[in-house]
mmCIF file of C-alpha atoms and ligand atoms in Angstrom:
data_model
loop_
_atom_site.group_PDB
_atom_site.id
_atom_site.type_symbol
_atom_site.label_atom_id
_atom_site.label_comp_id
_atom_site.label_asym_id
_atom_site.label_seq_id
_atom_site.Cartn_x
_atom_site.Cartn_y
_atom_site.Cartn_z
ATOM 1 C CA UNK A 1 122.802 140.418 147.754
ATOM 2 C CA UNK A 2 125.755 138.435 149.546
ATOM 3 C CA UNK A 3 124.713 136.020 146.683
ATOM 4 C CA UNK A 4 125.195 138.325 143.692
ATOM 5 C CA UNK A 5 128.068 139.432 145.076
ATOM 6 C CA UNK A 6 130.120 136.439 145.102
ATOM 7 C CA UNK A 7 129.038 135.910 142.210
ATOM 8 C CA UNK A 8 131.835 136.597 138.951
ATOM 9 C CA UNK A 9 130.926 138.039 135.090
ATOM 10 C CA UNK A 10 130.023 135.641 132.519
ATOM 11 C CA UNK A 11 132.320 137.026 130.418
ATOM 12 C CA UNK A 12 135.144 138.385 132.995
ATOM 13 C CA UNK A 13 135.811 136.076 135.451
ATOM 14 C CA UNK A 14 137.803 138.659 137.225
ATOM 15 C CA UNK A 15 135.279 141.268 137.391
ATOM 16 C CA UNK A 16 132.295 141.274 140.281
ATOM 17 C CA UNK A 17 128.896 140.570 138.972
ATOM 18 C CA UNK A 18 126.370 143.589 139.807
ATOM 19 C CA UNK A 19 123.498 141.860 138.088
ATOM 20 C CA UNK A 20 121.852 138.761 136.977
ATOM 21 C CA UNK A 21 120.296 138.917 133.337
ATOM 22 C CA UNK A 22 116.562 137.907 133.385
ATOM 23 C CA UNK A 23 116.753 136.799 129.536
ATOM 24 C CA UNK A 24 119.935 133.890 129.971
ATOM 25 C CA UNK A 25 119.990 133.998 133.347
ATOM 26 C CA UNK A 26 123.925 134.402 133.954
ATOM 27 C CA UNK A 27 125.279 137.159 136.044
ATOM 28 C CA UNK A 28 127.260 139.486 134.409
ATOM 29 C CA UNK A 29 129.352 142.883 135.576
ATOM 30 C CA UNK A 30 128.750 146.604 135.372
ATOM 31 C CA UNK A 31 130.332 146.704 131.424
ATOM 32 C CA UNK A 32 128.410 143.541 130.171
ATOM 33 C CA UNK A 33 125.026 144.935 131.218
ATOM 34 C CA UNK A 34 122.983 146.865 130.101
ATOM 35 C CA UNK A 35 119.487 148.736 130.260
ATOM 36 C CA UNK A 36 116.954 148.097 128.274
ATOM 37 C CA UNK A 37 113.135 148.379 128.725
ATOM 38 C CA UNK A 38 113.238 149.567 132.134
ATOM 39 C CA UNK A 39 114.965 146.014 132.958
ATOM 40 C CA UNK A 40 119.267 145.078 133.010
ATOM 41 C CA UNK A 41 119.956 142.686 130.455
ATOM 42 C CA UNK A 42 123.262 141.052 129.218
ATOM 43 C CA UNK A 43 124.861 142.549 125.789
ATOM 44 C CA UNK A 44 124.532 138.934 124.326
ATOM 45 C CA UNK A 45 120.869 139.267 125.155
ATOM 46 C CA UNK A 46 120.130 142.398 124.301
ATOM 47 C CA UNK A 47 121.983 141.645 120.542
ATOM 48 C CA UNK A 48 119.248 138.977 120.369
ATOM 49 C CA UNK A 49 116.281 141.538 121.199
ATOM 50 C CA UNK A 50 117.536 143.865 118.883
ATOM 51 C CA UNK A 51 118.124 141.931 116.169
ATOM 52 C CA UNK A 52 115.476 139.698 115.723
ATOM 53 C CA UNK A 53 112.423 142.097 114.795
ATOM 54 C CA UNK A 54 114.210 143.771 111.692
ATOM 55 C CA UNK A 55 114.887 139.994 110.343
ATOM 56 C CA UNK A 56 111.392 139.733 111.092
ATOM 57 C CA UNK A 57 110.906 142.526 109.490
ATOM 58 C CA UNK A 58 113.143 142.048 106.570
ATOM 59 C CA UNK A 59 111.240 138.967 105.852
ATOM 60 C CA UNK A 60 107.762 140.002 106.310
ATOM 61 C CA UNK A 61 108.603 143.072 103.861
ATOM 62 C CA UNK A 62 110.658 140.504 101.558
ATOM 63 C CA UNK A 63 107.212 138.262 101.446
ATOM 64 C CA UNK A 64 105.180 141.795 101.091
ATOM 65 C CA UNK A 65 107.561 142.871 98.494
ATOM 66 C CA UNK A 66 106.813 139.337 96.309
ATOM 67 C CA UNK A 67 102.774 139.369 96.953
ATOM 68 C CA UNK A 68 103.167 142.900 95.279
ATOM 69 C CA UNK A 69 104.886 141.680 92.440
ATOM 70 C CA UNK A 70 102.509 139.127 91.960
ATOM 71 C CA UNK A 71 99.485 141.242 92.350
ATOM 72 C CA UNK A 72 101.428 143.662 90.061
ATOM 73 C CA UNK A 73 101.816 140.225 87.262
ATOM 74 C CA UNK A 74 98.260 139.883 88.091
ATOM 75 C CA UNK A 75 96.700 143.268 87.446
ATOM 76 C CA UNK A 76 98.842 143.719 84.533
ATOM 77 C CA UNK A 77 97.932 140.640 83.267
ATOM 78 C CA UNK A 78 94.238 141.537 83.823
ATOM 79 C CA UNK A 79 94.275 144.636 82.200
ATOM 80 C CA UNK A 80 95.748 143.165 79.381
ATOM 81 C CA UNK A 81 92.912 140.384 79.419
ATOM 82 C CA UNK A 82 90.431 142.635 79.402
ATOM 83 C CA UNK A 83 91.985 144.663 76.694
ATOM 84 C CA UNK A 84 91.851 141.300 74.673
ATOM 85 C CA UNK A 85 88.708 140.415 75.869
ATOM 86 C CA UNK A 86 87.264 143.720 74.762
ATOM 87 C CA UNK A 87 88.917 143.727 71.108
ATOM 88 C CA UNK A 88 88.045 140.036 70.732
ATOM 89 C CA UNK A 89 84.290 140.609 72.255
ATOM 90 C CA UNK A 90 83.049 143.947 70.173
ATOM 91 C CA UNK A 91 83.208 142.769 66.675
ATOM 92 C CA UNK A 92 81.640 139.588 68.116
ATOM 93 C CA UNK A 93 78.694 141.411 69.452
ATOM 94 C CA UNK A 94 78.978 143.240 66.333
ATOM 95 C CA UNK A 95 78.636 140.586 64.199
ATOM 96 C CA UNK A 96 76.297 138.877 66.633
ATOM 97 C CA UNK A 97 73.724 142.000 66.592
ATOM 98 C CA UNK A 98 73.840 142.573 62.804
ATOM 99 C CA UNK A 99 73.252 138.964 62.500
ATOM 100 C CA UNK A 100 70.145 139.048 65.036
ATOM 101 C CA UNK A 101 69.314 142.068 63.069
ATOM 102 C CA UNK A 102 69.197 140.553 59.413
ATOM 103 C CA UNK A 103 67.154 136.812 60.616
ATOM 104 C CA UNK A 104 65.056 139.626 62.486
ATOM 105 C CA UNK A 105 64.575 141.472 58.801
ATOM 106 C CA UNK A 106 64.414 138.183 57.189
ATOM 107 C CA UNK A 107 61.881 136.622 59.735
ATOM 108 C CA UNK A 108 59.721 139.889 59.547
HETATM 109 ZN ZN1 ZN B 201 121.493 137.455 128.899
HETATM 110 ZN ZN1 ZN B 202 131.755 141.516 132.131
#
């Protein structure tokens, strides 16, 4: 503890250090640190923690967000597709039966 206690803030070199942050490693005075997780941990630190799941976040929902709009394009473009397919198949199959029908007659 003799250690610590000699031991000055990062970021006040006036002020005694009370505790050494586990993340950076500096030691840093009563104002600077902070709890978090059961564990003291610098402000600069804990910043770091707290920011970087949301931009995690952001990005994963950003990516989500884009897969969605594709798989919207997709379905939409599906439905349509079959829509076409359908219109374009039953006179087809139409034709196609009446025309099995009539070399059926004719064969007959
Ligand atoms: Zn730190
Ligand atoms: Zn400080």
């Amino acid at each position: 503890m003799h250690n610590l206690a000699s031991q000055r803030c990062f970021n006040h070199a006036q002020r005694e250090a009370v505790a050494r942050c586990p993340q950076c490693g500096h030691y840093f005075c009563r104002e600077c640190i902070t709890e978090h997780d059961d564990r003291v941990i610098c402000a600069a630190c804990l910043r770091k923690l707290v920011q970087a799941p949301p931009l995690r976040r952001r990005a994963f929902a950003g990516l989500a967000h884009g897969c969605e709009c594709l798989l919207g394009l997709v379905v939409v473009w599906f439905f349509f597709y079959l829509i076409g397919e359908g219109l374009l198949a039953l006179p087809t199959s139409f034709h196609e039966r009446t025309l099995w029908k009539v070399n059926g007659w004719d064969q007959q």
